[in-house]
XYZ file of C-alpha atoms in Angstrom:
395
model
C -0.045 -0.218 0.051
C 2.584 2.538 0.953
C 4.539 1.644 -2.033
C 1.806 1.980 -4.363
C 1.627 5.728 -2.720
C 5.394 6.635 -2.854
C 5.274 5.361 -7.250
C 2.119 7.487 -7.662
C 3.193 9.778 -10.562
C 0.438 12.764 -10.039
C 1.145 13.425 -6.196
C 0.123 16.383 -4.523
C 3.618 18.165 -4.431
C 3.749 17.552 -8.141
C 0.670 18.782 -9.322
C 1.550 21.838 -7.034
C 4.641 22.522 -9.285
C 2.695 21.575 -12.421
C 0.345 24.152 -11.740
C 2.662 26.552 -10.757
C 4.665 26.280 -13.816
C 1.779 26.735 -15.741
C 1.224 30.142 -14.242
C 4.592 31.195 -14.825
C 4.441 30.745 -18.850
C 0.782 31.769 -18.971
C 1.182 35.140 -16.651
C 4.811 35.463 -18.843
C 3.258 35.081 -22.357
C 0.101 36.998 -21.804
C 2.281 39.834 -21.863
C 4.851 39.053 -24.420
C 2.716 39.412 -27.752
C 1.304 42.467 -26.988
C 4.996 44.676 -25.623
C 5.216 45.426 -29.153
C 2.176 46.991 -29.594
C 2.098 48.814 -26.142
C 5.648 50.316 -26.598
C 4.642 51.683 -29.998
C 1.242 52.734 -29.032
C 1.964 54.343 -25.826
C 6.280 55.775 -26.160
C 6.429 55.615 -29.619
C 9.382 53.601 -30.148
C 10.301 52.564 -33.271
C 10.951 49.334 -34.112
C 14.891 49.229 -33.549
C 14.144 50.567 -30.093
C 11.096 48.048 -29.536
C 13.875 45.404 -30.603
C 16.319 46.366 -27.756
C 13.940 46.933 -24.827
C 12.415 43.268 -25.341
C 15.792 41.812 -25.924
C 17.458 42.773 -22.341
C 15.264 40.193 -20.385
C 16.707 37.218 -22.614
C 20.722 38.137 -21.125
C 19.364 39.148 -18.121
C 17.345 35.248 -17.827
C 20.744 33.515 -19.312
C 23.420 35.467 -17.066
C 21.267 34.487 -13.736
C 20.591 30.767 -14.837
C 24.116 29.272 -13.719
C 23.842 30.804 -10.372
C 20.339 29.844 -9.861
C 21.165 26.485 -10.716
C 23.984 26.972 -7.805
C 22.011 28.731 -5.406
C 18.836 26.200 -5.732
C 21.642 23.047 -4.938
C 23.106 24.630 -1.976
C 20.199 26.426 -0.329
C 16.655 25.407 1.117
C 15.018 24.989 -2.336
C 11.699 25.790 -1.029
C 12.828 29.115 0.161
C 14.296 30.067 -2.994
C 11.494 29.298 -5.585
C 9.252 31.224 -3.175
C 11.878 33.986 -3.181
C 12.408 34.124 -6.839
C 8.355 33.647 -7.298
C 7.585 36.689 -5.485
C 10.082 38.568 -7.174
C 8.595 37.640 -10.511
C 5.214 38.364 -9.742
C 5.885 41.949 -8.429
C 7.971 42.697 -11.815
C 4.606 42.436 -13.460
C 3.465 45.660 -11.285
C 6.288 47.321 -12.482
C 4.901 47.367 -15.850
C 1.911 49.435 -14.574
C 3.860 51.676 -13.185
C 6.404 52.163 -15.427
C 5.942 55.796 -17.026
C 8.627 56.655 -19.336
C 10.557 54.170 -22.420
C 13.597 53.981 -20.106
C 11.962 52.861 -16.803
C 9.709 50.078 -18.996
C 13.174 49.130 -20.630
C 14.823 48.637 -16.957
C 12.061 46.334 -15.331
C 11.567 44.289 -18.851
C 15.263 43.650 -18.220
C 15.340 43.192 -14.489
C 12.092 40.994 -14.884
C 14.686 38.333 -16.838
C 16.004 37.600 -13.758
C 13.724 36.204 -11.626
C 11.976 34.312 -14.910
C 15.113 32.662 -15.259
C 15.563 31.829 -11.657
C 11.763 30.657 -10.935
C 12.400 28.076 -14.033
C 15.147 26.596 -12.531
C 14.019 26.695 -9.465
C 10.439 25.122 -9.920
C 12.016 22.818 -12.133
C 14.239 21.472 -10.117
C 11.556 21.110 -7.129
C 9.419 19.305 -9.766
C 12.086 16.723 -9.862
C 12.517 16.382 -6.043
C 8.919 15.565 -5.609
C 8.660 12.713 -7.707
C 9.107 9.392 -7.546
C 12.355 8.026 -8.817
C 10.841 5.221 -10.685
C 8.209 7.411 -12.544
C 10.853 10.926 -12.818
C 11.600 10.035 -16.689
C 7.785 10.293 -17.040
C 6.865 12.860 -14.502
C 9.761 15.064 -16.628
C 8.128 14.585 -20.036
C 4.197 15.550 -18.480
C 6.018 18.584 -16.313
C 6.820 20.111 -20.053
C 3.116 20.208 -20.847
C 2.596 23.210 -18.695
C 4.512 25.615 -20.051
C 3.673 24.100 -23.558
C -0.279 24.426 -22.962
C 0.530 27.992 -21.454
C 2.433 29.079 -24.146
C -0.290 27.943 -26.359
C -3.392 29.402 -24.984
C -2.042 32.634 -23.440
C -0.977 34.730 -26.691
C -4.725 34.150 -27.600
C -6.057 34.978 -24.701
C -4.097 37.898 -24.690
C -4.990 38.974 -28.280
C -8.744 38.194 -27.422
C -8.791 40.834 -24.351
C -6.904 43.704 -26.389
C -9.220 43.386 -29.320
C -12.074 43.730 -26.685
C -10.650 46.562 -24.286
C -7.463 47.639 -25.589
C -6.877 47.823 -21.981
C -2.745 47.000 -21.428
C -3.549 48.074 -17.479
C -6.273 44.944 -17.251
C -3.987 42.614 -19.165
C -0.692 43.439 -16.805
C -2.858 43.034 -14.230
C -4.013 39.633 -15.626
C -0.785 38.749 -15.647
C 0.306 39.821 -12.115
C -2.850 37.739 -10.617
C -1.701 34.953 -12.479
C 1.626 35.079 -11.249
C 0.540 35.717 -7.999
C -1.637 32.168 -7.588
C 2.010 30.467 -8.580
C 3.476 31.992 -5.408
C 0.488 31.191 -3.608
C 0.526 27.473 -4.461
C 4.251 27.014 -3.995
C 3.703 28.095 -0.534
C 1.791 25.197 0.243
C 4.574 22.513 -1.019
C 5.614 20.056 1.627
C 9.414 18.912 0.621
C 11.780 16.621 2.422
C 14.673 17.926 4.133
C 17.284 18.326 1.192
C 20.665 16.233 1.657
C 23.455 18.564 2.244
C 26.080 19.121 -0.280
C 29.616 17.954 0.800
C 32.706 20.272 0.502
C 30.071 22.957 -0.170
C 32.972 25.999 0.524
C 34.789 24.639 -2.933
C 33.508 26.749 -5.652
C 34.345 25.634 -8.997
C 32.593 25.907 -12.652
C 30.865 22.492 -12.202
C 28.902 24.107 -9.364
C 27.495 26.373 -12.197
C 27.777 24.291 -15.506
C 27.146 20.623 -15.685
C 30.623 19.606 -17.496
C 30.090 16.347 -17.639
C 27.234 17.395 -20.160
C 29.005 19.606 -22.106
C 28.445 17.427 -25.386
C 24.650 17.383 -24.921
C 24.913 20.949 -24.400
C 26.610 21.056 -27.668
C 23.443 19.184 -29.402
C 20.801 21.358 -27.951
C 22.641 24.312 -28.967
C 22.535 23.723 -32.468
C 18.592 22.484 -31.892
C 17.970 25.896 -30.328
C 19.709 27.590 -33.198
C 17.388 26.769 -35.706
C 14.384 27.571 -33.521
C 15.788 30.608 -32.399
C 16.322 31.722 -36.362
C 12.940 29.803 -37.202
C 10.600 31.238 -34.439
C 12.405 35.140 -35.036
C 11.590 35.515 -38.628
C 8.267 33.395 -39.046
C 5.601 36.340 -39.386
C 7.399 38.795 -41.318
C 8.170 36.004 -43.880
C 5.226 34.990 -43.878
C 3.599 38.466 -44.756
C 6.428 39.086 -47.529
C 6.906 36.455 -49.116
C 3.483 33.667 -48.708
C 0.737 36.901 -47.933
C 0.118 35.341 -44.737
C -0.826 37.910 -42.178
C -2.737 36.403 -39.788
C -1.314 32.969 -39.784
C 1.885 33.365 -37.345
C -1.084 32.527 -34.558
C -1.447 29.496 -36.035
C 1.953 28.240 -36.761
C 2.559 28.497 -33.334
C -0.654 27.228 -32.367
C 0.248 23.738 -34.588
C 3.497 23.760 -32.896
C 2.096 23.782 -29.440
C -0.151 20.879 -30.745
C 2.499 19.017 -31.759
C 4.717 19.368 -28.813
C 1.880 18.875 -26.380
C 0.674 15.087 -28.635
C 4.518 14.558 -28.735
C 4.984 14.904 -24.876
C 2.258 12.652 -24.002
C 3.311 9.727 -26.882
C 6.357 9.881 -25.876
C 6.231 9.830 -21.779
C 5.093 6.007 -22.842
C 8.572 5.173 -23.826
C 10.270 7.200 -20.990
C 8.577 5.370 -18.677
C 10.046 2.295 -19.859
C 13.883 4.501 -19.629
C 13.723 4.594 -23.446
C 15.736 8.117 -22.978
C 17.869 8.016 -26.230
C 15.517 6.589 -28.349
C 12.984 9.496 -27.543
C 15.638 11.662 -28.227
C 17.030 10.089 -31.597
C 13.571 9.723 -32.697
C 12.605 13.473 -31.929
C 16.209 14.972 -33.098
C 15.249 13.327 -36.730
C 11.642 13.963 -37.088
C 12.606 17.886 -36.097
C 15.192 17.550 -38.794
C 12.737 16.897 -41.316
C 10.756 19.834 -40.369
C 12.876 22.338 -40.755
C 14.037 20.702 -43.900
C 10.828 20.709 -45.390
C 10.353 24.847 -43.859
C 13.534 25.473 -46.142
C 12.551 24.011 -49.114
C 8.641 24.093 -49.686
C 7.694 28.153 -49.973
C 4.138 27.255 -49.468
C 1.309 26.506 -47.529
C 1.581 23.454 -46.790
C 5.471 24.210 -45.862
C 4.704 26.703 -43.501
C 2.183 24.523 -41.640
C 3.244 20.995 -41.909
C 7.020 22.063 -40.756
C 5.388 23.896 -37.535
C 3.217 20.644 -36.871
C 6.603 18.388 -37.649
C 8.505 20.346 -35.359
C 6.499 20.658 -32.737
C 6.299 16.637 -32.758
C 9.977 16.619 -32.782
C 10.807 18.934 -29.852
C 8.198 17.406 -28.153
C 9.817 13.923 -28.378
C 13.566 15.784 -27.724
C 13.480 17.829 -24.849
C 12.323 16.324 -22.068
C 14.709 13.534 -23.309
C 17.767 15.863 -22.899
C 16.168 17.059 -19.552
C 16.473 13.274 -18.651
C 19.784 12.961 -19.950
C 21.164 15.933 -18.239
C 19.690 14.941 -15.075
C 20.683 11.572 -15.178
C 24.513 12.510 -15.670
C 24.363 14.600 -12.469
C 24.113 13.306 -8.739
C 21.301 14.257 -7.080
C 23.323 17.218 -5.388
C 23.388 18.810 -8.677
C 19.658 18.587 -10.161
C 19.769 22.582 -10.315
C 22.771 22.684 -11.857
C 21.784 20.117 -14.502
C 18.652 22.279 -15.053
C 19.963 25.222 -15.210
C 22.896 23.551 -17.814
C 19.876 22.094 -20.085
C 18.007 25.841 -20.324
C 21.815 27.479 -20.586
C 22.345 25.742 -23.789
C 18.966 26.224 -25.212
C 18.887 30.090 -24.476
C 22.648 30.264 -25.933
C 21.538 28.545 -29.075
C 18.282 30.630 -29.176
C 20.322 34.062 -29.080
C 23.054 32.607 -31.558
C 20.762 31.782 -34.422
C 18.375 35.249 -33.543
C 21.596 36.945 -34.208
C 23.647 35.275 -37.036
C 19.758 34.779 -38.330
C 19.505 38.277 -38.890
C 22.984 39.157 -40.546
C 22.128 36.079 -42.911
C 18.712 37.717 -43.226
C 20.165 41.232 -43.795
C 22.619 40.281 -46.558
C 21.223 36.985 -48.677
C 17.953 36.939 -47.222
C 15.513 34.640 -45.888
C 16.104 31.547 -47.568
C 19.650 31.893 -46.895
C 19.000 32.124 -42.635
C 16.815 29.321 -42.908
C 19.136 26.837 -44.798
C 21.457 27.699 -42.283
C 19.426 26.431 -39.544
C 18.646 23.542 -41.373
C 22.345 22.390 -41.983
C 23.406 23.879 -38.224
C 19.958 21.347 -37.161
C 21.945 18.607 -39.174
C 25.106 19.325 -37.472
C 23.363 19.060 -34.281
C 21.842 15.450 -35.333
C 25.617 14.063 -36.940
C 26.791 15.248 -33.602
C 24.426 13.516 -31.402
C 24.876 9.987 -33.346
C 28.674 10.371 -33.570
C 29.459 11.204 -30.129
C 26.572 11.933 -27.285
C 24.585 8.900 -27.626
C 27.303 6.862 -26.513
C 28.679 9.473 -24.581
C 25.690 9.730 -22.243
C 25.709 5.722 -21.958
C 28.720 5.382 -20.538
C 28.709 8.403 -18.109
C 24.358 8.257 -16.859
C 24.881 7.900 -13.389
C 21.122 6.127 -13.087
């Protein structure tokens, strides 16, 4: 009877962090699609200025991730999580009171820190509350929370805006939603964490999981492709395919693919087939990127969205399991932050290099470059990462 209870996947603590993760991404994505409009209408900001203001949070989130992983491992995880979620919620209030473009830029940039730290802390706690035998499966289901939030919140935001044209209402809803996440996590009951041996010794491995550098390189390649595609999908669709309102459908299909593949992939993750899931996911994603690069019509545009979503939905939870399985229990936070750092760096490089290629050679060159980098990541995975993981995994 006790054994059955311990083996339960959807235990009360896991449900709490699952819903809290949903609130983090729902509140964040509720404001994200409307910020360019808000800056343009409220502060008369031009496109270049809007890009600078909105890119600040990404840099801050990237900087904070390695430190948040170390802090989550070194200190009481619940206190760290609540601290991060409290400030994540409070920064939405900052949007309400930022009366100038400069002040808004500061608030938005600083908001990346609690967002980056909260996602690391919440993910680490989710791993802690899962039964060891259900951990691989649970990690896959955990990602559904942010997939669902990312799929529905932008549409809800646009619907509210179309009805009210009231940015204050949307910022307030984000503040409320993030506060709900804080309240949910405040009720968590976590077991005492094993103290870190030699805690005074600070090394690079406390901030990035060095054992997973090969997995990180592969992940950066896959994230590079996503960074290029997600940044230029709207303007490419409008200028080349005359798709003016199809970006929402593209990301809806992408999210649908993510959700479906996570549900299907969890059956094999439950059986411990982590490498198989990763292998299937990265090959499927590569097919999607190649389809998008080579077929310049509605089928290529929307078909690629679904295929990439299906591929990434298999790939990402498998890679998360790989990072976790390469780390000792005392470095779960570091493992989680290392995965997210790899993704952030790849996306950032994709945005930067993709922009240079679009400016010099056009959209198609950038999209083909994303496919080639993705292919390089796939080759590197099968040639190096796969065997390295099998050799060095701890469980």
